[in-house]
Coordinates of C-alpha atoms and ligand atoms in Angstrom, one line a residue:
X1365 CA -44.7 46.2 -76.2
X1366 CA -46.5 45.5 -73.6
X1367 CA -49.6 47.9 -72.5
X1368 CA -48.8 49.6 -68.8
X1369 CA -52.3 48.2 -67.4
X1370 CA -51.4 44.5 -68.1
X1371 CA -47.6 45.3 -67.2
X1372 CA -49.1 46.8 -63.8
X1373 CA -51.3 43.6 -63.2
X1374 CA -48.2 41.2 -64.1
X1375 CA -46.2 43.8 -61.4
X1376 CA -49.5 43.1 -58.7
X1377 CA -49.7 38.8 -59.4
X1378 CA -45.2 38.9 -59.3
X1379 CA -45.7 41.4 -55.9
X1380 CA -48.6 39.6 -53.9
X1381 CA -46.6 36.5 -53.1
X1382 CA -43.7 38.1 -52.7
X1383 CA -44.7 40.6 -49.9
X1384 CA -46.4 37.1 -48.3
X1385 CA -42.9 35.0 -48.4
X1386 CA -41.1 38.3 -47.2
X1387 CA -38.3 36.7 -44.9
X1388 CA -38.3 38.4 -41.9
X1389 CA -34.9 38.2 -40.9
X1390 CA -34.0 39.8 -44.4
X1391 CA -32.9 43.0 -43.1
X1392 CA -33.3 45.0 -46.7
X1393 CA -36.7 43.2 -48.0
X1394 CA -37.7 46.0 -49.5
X1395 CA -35.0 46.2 -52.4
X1396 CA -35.7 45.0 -55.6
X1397 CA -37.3 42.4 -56.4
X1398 CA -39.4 43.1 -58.9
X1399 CA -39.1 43.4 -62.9
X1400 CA -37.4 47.0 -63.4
X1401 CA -40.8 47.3 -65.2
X1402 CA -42.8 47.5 -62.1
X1403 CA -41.2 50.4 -61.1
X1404 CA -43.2 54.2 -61.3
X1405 CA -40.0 56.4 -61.5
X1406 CA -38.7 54.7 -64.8
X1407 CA -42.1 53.6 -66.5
X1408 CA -44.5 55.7 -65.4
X1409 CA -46.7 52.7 -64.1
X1410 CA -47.9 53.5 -60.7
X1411 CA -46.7 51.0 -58.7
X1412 CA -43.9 50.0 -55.7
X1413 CA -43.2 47.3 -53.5
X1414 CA -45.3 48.1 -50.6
X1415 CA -48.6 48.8 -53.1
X1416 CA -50.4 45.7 -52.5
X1417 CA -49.7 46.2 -48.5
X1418 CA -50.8 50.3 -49.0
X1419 CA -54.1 49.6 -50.9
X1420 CA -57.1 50.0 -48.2
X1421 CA -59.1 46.9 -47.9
X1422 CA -60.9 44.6 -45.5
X1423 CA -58.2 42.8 -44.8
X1424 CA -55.7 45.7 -45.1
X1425 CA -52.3 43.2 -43.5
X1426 CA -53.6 40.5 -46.6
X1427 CA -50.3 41.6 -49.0
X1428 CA -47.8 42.9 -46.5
X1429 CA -44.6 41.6 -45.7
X1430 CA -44.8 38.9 -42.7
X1431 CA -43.4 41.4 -39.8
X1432 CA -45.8 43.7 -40.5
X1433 CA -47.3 45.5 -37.5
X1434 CA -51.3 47.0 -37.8
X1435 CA -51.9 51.0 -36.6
X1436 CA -55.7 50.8 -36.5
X1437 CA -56.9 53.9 -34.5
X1438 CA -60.5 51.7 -34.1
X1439 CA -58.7 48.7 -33.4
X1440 CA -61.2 46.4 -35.4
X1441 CA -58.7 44.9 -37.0
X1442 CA -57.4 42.2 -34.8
X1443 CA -55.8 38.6 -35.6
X1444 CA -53.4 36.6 -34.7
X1445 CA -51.3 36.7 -37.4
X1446 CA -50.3 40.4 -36.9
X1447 CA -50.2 43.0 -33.5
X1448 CA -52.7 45.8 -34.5
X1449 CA -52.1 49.5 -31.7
X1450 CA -54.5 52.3 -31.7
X1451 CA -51.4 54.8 -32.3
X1452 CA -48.1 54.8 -34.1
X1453 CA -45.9 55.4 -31.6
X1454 CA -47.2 52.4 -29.4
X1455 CA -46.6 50.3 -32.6
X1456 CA -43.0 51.7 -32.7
X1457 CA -42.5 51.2 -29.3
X1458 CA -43.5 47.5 -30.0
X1459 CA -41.0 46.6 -32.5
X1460 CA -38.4 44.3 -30.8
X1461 CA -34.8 45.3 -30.4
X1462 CA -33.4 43.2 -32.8
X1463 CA -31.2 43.7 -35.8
X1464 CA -34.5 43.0 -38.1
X1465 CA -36.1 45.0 -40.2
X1466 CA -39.9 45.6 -39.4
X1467 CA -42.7 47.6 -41.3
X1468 CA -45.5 49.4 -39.5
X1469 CA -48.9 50.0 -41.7
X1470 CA -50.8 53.0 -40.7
X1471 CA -54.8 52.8 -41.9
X1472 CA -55.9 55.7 -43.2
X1473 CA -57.1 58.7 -41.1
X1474 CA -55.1 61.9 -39.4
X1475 CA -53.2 61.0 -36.0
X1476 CA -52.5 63.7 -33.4
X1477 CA -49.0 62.3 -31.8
X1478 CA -45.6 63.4 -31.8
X1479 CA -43.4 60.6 -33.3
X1480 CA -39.6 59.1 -31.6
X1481 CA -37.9 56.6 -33.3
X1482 CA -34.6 55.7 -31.6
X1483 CA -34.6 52.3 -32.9
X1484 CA -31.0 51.2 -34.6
X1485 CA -32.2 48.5 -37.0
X1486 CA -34.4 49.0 -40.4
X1487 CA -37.6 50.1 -40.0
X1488 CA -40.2 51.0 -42.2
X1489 CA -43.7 53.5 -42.2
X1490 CA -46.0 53.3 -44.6
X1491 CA -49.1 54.9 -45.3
X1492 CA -52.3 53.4 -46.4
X1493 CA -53.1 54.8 -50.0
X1494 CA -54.6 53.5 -53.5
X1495 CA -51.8 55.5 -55.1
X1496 CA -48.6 55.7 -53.8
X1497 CA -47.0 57.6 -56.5
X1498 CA -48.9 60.7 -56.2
X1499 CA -48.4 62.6 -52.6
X1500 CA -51.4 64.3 -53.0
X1501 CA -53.2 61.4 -52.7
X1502 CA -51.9 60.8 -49.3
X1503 CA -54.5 59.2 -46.7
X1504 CA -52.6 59.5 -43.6
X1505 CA -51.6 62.7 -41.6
X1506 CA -49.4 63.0 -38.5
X1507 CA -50.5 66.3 -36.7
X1508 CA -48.2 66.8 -33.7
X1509 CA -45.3 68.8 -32.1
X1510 CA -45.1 72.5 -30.6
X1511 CA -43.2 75.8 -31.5
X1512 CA -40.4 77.1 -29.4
X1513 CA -42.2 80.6 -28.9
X1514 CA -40.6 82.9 -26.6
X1515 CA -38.0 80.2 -25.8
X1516 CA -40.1 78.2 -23.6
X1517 CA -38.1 75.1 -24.4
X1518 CA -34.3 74.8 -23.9
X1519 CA -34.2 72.9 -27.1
X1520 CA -36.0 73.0 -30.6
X1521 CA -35.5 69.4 -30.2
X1522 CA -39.0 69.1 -28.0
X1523 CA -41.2 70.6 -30.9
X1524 CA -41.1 67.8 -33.7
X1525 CA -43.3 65.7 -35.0
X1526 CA -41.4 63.2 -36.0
X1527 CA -38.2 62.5 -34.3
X1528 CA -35.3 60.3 -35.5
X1529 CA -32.5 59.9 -32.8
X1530 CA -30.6 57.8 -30.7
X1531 CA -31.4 59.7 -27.8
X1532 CA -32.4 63.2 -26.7
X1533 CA -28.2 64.6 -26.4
X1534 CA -28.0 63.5 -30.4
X1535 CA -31.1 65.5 -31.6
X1536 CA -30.0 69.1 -29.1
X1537 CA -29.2 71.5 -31.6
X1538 CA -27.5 73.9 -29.2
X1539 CA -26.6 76.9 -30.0
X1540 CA -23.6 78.6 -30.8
X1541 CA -20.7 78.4 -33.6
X1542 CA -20.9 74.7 -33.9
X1543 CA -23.8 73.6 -32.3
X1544 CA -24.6 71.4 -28.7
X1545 CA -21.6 69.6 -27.9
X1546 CA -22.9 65.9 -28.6
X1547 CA -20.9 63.6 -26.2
X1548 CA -18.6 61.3 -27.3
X1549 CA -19.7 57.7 -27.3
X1550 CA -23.2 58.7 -28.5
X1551 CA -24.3 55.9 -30.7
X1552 CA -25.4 55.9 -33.8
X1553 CA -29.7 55.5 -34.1
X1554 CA -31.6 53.9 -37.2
X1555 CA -29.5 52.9 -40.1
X1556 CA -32.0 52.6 -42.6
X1557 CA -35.6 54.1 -41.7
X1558 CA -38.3 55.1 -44.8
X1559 CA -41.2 56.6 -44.5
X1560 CA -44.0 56.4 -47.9
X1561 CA -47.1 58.1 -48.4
X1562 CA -47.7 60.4 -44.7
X1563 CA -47.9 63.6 -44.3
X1564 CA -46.4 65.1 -41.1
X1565 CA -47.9 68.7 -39.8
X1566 CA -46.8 70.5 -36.7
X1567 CA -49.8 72.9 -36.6
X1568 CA -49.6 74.1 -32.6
X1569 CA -49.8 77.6 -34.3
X1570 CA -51.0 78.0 -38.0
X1571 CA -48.9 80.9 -38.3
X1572 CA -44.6 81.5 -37.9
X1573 CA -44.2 81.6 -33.9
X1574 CA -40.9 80.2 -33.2
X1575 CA -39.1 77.1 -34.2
X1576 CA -41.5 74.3 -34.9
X1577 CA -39.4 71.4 -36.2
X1578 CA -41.8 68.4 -38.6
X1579 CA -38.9 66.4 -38.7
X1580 CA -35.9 66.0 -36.9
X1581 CA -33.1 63.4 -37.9
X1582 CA -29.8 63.2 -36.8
X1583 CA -27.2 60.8 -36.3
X1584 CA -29.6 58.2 -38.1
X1585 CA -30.3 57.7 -42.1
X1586 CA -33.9 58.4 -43.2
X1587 CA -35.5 58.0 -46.8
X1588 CA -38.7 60.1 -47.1
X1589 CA -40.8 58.8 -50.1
X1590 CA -44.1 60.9 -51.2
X1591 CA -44.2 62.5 -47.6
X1592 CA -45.5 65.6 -47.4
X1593 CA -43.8 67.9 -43.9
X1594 CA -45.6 71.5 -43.1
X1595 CA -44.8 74.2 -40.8
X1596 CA -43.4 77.6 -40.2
X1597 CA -40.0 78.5 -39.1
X1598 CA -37.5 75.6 -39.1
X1599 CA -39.7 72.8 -41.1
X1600 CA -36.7 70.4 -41.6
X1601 CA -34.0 69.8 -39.1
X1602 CA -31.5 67.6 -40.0
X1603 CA -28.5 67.1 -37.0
X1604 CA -25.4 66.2 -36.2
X1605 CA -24.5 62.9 -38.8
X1606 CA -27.8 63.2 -40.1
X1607 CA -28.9 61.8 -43.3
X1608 CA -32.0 62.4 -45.0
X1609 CA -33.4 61.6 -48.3
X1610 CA -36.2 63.7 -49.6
X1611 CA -37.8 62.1 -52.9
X1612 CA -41.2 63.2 -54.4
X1613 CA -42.1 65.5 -50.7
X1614 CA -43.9 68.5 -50.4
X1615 CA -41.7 70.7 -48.0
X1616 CA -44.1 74.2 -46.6
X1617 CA -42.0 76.7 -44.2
X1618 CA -40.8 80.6 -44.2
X1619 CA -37.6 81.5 -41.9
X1620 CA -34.9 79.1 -42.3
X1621 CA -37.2 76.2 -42.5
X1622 CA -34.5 73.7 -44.1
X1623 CA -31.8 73.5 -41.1
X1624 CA -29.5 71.8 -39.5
X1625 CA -25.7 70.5 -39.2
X1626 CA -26.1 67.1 -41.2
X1627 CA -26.6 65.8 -45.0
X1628 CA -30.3 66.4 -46.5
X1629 CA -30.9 66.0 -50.2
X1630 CA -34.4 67.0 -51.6
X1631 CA -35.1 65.5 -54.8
X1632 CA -38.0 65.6 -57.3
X1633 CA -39.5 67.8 -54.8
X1634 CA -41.7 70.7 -54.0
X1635 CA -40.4 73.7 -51.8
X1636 CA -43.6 75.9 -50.4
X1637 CA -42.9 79.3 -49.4
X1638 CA -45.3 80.6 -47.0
X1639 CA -43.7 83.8 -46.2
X1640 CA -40.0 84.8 -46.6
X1641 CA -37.8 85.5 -43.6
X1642 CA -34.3 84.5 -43.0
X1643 CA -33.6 82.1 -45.7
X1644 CA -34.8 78.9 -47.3
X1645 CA -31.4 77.1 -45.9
X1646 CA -29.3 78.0 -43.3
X1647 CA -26.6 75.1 -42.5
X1648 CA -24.1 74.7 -39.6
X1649 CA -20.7 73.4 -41.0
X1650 CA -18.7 71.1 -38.5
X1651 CA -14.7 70.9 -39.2
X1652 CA -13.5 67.3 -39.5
X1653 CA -10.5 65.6 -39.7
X1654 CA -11.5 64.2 -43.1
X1655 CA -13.6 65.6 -46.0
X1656 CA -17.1 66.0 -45.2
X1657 CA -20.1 67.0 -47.6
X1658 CA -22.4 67.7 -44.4
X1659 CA -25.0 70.4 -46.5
X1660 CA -28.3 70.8 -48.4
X1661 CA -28.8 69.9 -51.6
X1662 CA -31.9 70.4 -53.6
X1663 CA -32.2 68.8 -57.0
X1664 CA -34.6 68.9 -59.8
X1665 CA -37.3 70.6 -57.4
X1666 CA -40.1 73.5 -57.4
X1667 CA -38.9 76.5 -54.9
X1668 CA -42.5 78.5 -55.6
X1669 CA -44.7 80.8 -53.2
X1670 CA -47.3 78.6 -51.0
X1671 CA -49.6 79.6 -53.0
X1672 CA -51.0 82.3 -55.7
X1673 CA -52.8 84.8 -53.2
X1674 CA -49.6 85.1 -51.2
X1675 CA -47.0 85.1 -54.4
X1676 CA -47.9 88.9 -55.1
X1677 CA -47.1 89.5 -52.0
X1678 CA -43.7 88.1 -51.5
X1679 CA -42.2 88.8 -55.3
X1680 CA -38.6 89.5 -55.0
X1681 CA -38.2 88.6 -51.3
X1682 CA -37.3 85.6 -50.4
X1683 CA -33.7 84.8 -49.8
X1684 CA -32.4 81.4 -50.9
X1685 CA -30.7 81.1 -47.4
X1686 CA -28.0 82.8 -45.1
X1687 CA -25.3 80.9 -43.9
X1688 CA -25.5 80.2 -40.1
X1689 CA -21.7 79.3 -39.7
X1690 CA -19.1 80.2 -41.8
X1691 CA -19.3 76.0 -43.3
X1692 CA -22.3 76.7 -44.3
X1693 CA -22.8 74.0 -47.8
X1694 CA -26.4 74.5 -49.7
X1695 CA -26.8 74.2 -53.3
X1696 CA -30.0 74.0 -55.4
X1697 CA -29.8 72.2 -58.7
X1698 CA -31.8 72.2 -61.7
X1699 CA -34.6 73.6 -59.8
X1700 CA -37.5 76.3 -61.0
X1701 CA -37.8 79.4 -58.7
X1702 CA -40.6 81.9 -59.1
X1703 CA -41.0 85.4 -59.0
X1704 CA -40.1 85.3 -54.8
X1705 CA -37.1 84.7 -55.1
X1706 CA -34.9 87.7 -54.0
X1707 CA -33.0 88.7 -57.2
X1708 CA -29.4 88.4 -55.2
X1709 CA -29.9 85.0 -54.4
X1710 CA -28.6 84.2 -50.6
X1711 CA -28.4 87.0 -47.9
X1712 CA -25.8 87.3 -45.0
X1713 CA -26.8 86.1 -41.1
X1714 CA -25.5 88.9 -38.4
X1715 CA -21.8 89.4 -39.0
X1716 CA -20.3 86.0 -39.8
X1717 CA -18.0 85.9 -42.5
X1718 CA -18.9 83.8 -45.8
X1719 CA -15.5 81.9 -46.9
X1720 CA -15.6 79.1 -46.5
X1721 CA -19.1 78.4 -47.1
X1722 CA -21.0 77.2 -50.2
X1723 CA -23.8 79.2 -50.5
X1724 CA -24.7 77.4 -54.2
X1725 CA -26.6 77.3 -57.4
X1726 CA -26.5 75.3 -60.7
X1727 CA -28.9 75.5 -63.3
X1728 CA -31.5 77.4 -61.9
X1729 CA -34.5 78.2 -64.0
X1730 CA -37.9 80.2 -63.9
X1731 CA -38.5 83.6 -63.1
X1732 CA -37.0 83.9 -59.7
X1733 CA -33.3 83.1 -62.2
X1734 CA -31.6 86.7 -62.5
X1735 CA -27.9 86.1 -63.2
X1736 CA -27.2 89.7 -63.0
X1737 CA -29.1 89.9 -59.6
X1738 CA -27.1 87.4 -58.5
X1739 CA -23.3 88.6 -59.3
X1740 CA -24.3 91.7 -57.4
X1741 CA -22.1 92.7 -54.5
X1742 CA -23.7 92.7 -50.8
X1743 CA -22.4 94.4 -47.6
X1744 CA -21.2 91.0 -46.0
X1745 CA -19.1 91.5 -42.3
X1746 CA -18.4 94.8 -43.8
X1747 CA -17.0 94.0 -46.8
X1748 CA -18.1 94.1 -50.5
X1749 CA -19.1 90.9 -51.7
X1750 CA -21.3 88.5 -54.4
X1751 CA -22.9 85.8 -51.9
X1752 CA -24.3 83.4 -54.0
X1753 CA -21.8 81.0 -55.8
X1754 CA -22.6 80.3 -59.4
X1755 CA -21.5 76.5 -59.9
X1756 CA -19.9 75.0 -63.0
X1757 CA -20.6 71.5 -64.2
X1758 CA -17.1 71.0 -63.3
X1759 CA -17.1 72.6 -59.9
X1760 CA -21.1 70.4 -59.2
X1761 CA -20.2 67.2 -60.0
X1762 CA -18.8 66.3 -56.2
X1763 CA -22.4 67.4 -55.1
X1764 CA -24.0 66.3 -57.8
X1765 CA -26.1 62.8 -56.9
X1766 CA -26.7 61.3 -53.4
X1767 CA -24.2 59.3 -53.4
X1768 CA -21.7 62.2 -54.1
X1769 CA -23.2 63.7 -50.6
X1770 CA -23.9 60.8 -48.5
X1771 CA -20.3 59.2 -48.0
X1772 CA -18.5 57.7 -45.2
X1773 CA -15.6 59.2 -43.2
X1774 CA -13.7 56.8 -46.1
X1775 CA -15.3 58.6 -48.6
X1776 CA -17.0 55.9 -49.7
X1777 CA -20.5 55.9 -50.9
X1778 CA -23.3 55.5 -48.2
X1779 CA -26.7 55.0 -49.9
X1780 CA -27.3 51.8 -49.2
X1781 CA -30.1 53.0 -46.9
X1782 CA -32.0 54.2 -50.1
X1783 CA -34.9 52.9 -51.4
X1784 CA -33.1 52.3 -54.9
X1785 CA -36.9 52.1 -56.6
X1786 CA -36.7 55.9 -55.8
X1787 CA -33.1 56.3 -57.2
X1788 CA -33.6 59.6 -59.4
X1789 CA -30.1 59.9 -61.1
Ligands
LIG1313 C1 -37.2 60.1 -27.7 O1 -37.2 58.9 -26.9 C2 -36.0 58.8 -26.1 C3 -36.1 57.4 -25.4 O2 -37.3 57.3 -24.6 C4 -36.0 59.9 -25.1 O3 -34.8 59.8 -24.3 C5 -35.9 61.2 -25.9 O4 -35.9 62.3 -25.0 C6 -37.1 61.3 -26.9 N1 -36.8 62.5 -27.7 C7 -37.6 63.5 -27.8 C8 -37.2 64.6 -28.7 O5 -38.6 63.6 -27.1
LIG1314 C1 -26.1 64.0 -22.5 O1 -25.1 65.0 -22.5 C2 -24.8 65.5 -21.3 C3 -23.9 66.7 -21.4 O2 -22.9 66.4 -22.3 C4 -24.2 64.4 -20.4 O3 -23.9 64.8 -19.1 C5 -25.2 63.2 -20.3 O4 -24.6 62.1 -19.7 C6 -25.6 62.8 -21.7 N1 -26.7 61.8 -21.6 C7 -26.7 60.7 -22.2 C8 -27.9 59.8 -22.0 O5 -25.8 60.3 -22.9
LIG1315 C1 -51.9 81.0 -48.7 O1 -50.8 80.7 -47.8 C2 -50.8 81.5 -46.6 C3 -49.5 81.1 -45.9 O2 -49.4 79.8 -45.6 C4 -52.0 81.1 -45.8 O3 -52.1 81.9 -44.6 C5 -53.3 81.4 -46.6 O4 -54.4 81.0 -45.9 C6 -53.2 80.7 -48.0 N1 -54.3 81.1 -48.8 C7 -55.0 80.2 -49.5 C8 -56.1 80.8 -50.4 O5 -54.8 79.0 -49.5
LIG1316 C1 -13.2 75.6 -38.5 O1 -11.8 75.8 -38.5 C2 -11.5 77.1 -38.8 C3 -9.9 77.1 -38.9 O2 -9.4 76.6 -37.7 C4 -12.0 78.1 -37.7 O3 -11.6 79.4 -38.0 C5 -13.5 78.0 -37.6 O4 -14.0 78.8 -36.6 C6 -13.9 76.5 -37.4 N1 -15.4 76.5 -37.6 C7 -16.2 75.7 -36.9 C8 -17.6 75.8 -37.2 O5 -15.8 74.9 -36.1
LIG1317 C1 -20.0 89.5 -62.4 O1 -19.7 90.9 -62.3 C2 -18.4 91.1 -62.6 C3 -18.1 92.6 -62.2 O2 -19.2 93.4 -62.5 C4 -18.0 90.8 -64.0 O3 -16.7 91.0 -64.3 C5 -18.3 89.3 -64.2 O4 -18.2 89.0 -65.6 C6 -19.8 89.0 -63.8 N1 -19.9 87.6 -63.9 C7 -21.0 87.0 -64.4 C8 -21.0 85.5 -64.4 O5 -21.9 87.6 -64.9

């Protein structure tokens, strides 16, 4: 067998002439190429594609792929062979509207912006870092965005960091039943954006004051690889045909902070509570003329207290979500909850009725797991009922992996936008 240090040099030597010969018009350059070997999630062996590009160094563009673009807030890196901006959203706004993909390398260091992609064709962030399968090693921080206190905004669309939309119309969350009424004819924004190794924070307030959105995606796909997204009410919002793929983030919000009308599924993740309030999840169901798996999911993850001064504090409280329309779809799989987890599981929202929605759980472990807790009735719309849904393997298995949740009107499976290094089923 071979050791993993000389199996992770072989990965480096195979890796460093490949990310030089990327072809630029390959629109998926990132997919594998490598022995399976060279992969973390299966071997263990830190390494990815993009780790000879990530590593800091002198020449820091030396083993990216040949589009590359520089974000070099001293701008001291200049050549020919690469454009180098100050900030990442001038490097975005540089990238050509074309139908190729393009990667944008961010140097190490913490930016304040507020990020908009509305770009339709690949692109690709990533972080500067010597190791970029461990988040907490993370060398790059996003601090941006505001809070919607006291309504001052007509949307919580204006507060994100990071924003991944066609336009402003397809990221408007509205409000009502079912949401702002996104025209017909909207297009469709980024088919395949990733993120690795940044941490996004909207800090405007270090302390729950209003809707304060880290990310926002919707009718785009987005892969989010060791990323790390902090705030306080409304952390995660994922919109109208929204698809987002969490793997190996750290998630911190209290009041409904995973939200939103589209597809999100957090796996390998951890969930920080840093109060409770409302819910971890609250989803808007849309009807449609064909099946739709529009929800949250959360697989194999940590749901646990922010950290241990507040977890006295909170024991018992938190609720795993309340449904915001009666479609609401959440689930949390195979995850461990600690002691703040409110013993009934979810809680009801004002006065909306439950069926139809999914308010889920399979294979729930940890303290915050109390199966009698759960199967206890609750005053819901005024009438008797047990909120949270106790899954079978049987009754799981549609929401079971990403590709069960990401499908097409068809039904067919819609993943191709997945980083399939970071495949974790
Ligand atoms: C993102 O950029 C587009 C195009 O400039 C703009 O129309 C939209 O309002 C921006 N979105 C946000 C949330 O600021
Ligand atoms: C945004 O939606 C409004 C209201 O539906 C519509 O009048 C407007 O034309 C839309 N704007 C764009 C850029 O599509
Ligand atoms: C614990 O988390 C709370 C909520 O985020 C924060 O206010 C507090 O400063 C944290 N305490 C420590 C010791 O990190
Ligand atoms: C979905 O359709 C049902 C049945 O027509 C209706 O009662 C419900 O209000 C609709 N929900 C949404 C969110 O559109
Ligand atoms: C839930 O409670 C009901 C009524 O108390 C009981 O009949 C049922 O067996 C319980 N279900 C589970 C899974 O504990």
């Amino acid at each position: 067998m071979l050791s993993k240090a000389y199996l992770s040099s072989l990965c480096l030597l195979l890796a460093v002439p490949f990310s030089r010969t990327l072809p630029v018009e390959s629109s998926l350059e990132a997919r594998t190429t490598l022995p399976a070997g060279c992969y973390g999630k299966r071997t263990g062996i830190h390494f990815t594609t993009y780790s000879a590009c990530q590593i800091p160094s002198d020449d820091p563009m030396a083993h990216c792929p040949q589009s590359a673009v520089l974000v070099d807030p001293s701008m001291t890196h200049i050549s020919s062979d690469y454009p180098t901006y100050p900030t990442i959203q001038q490097a975005i706004d540089s990238i050509p509207n074309n139908n190729r993909r393009y990667t944008i390398l961010v140097m190490a260091g913490t930016y304040h912006e507020q990020l908009n992609v509305t770009r339709a064709a690949p692109l690709s962030i990533i972080g500067q870092t010597y190791d970029p399968l461990d988040r907490s090693k993370n060398l790059v921080t996003v601090i941006g965005g505001t809070a919607n206190y006291n309504s001052r905004y007509t949307d919580n669309a204006f507060t994100s960091t990071l924003t991944v939309a066609p336009n402003l119309n397809a990221s408007l969350t509205g409000s009502g039943p079912t949401g702002f009424a996104v025209p017909e004819g909207t297009p469709f924004g980024n088919i395949d954006f990733r993120v690795y190794n940044i941490d996004f924070r909207n800090t405007e307030f270090d302390i729950s004051n209003g809707p304060a959105l880290a990310i926002s995606v919707s009718r785009a796909n987005a892969g989010l690889y060791y990323c790390g997204f902090y705030s306080y009410q409304d952390t995660v919002y994922i919109g109208k045909l929204g698809n987002a793929y969490f793997f190996q983030n750290e998630i911190a919000g209290q009041t409904d902070f995973l939200y939103g009308f589209g597809t999100a599924y957090i796996s390998n993740s951890k969930l920080l509570m840093r109060s409770c309030g409302g819910g971890v999840t609250a989803w808007k169901g849309t009807n449609t003329t064909f099946e739709n798996r529009y929800g949250v999911y959360i697989a194999s993850s940590d749901l646990v207290a922010a950290n241990s001064s507040i977890a006295a504090t909170m024991k018992g409280k938190c609720a795993l979500g309340r449904p915001w329309n009666n479609l609401h779809r959440s689930i949390f799989m195979d995850t461990y909850m600690d002691a703040s987890i409110k013993p009934v599981g979810y809680i009801t929202w004002s006065a909306i009725p439950i069926p139809p929605a999914l308010l889920g759980e399979y294979g729930t472990y940890g303290p915050g797991w109390d199966p009698v807790g759960r199967n206890t009735t609750q005053l819901q719309a005024g009438v008797l009922t047990v909120m949270t849904t106790e899954l079978t393997a049987a009754e799981v298995k549609k929401f079971r992996k990403p590709e069960d949740v990401f499908i097409t009107e068809q039904g067919k499976k819609n993943i191709d936008w997945i980083d399939e290094q970071f495949y974790a089923w």
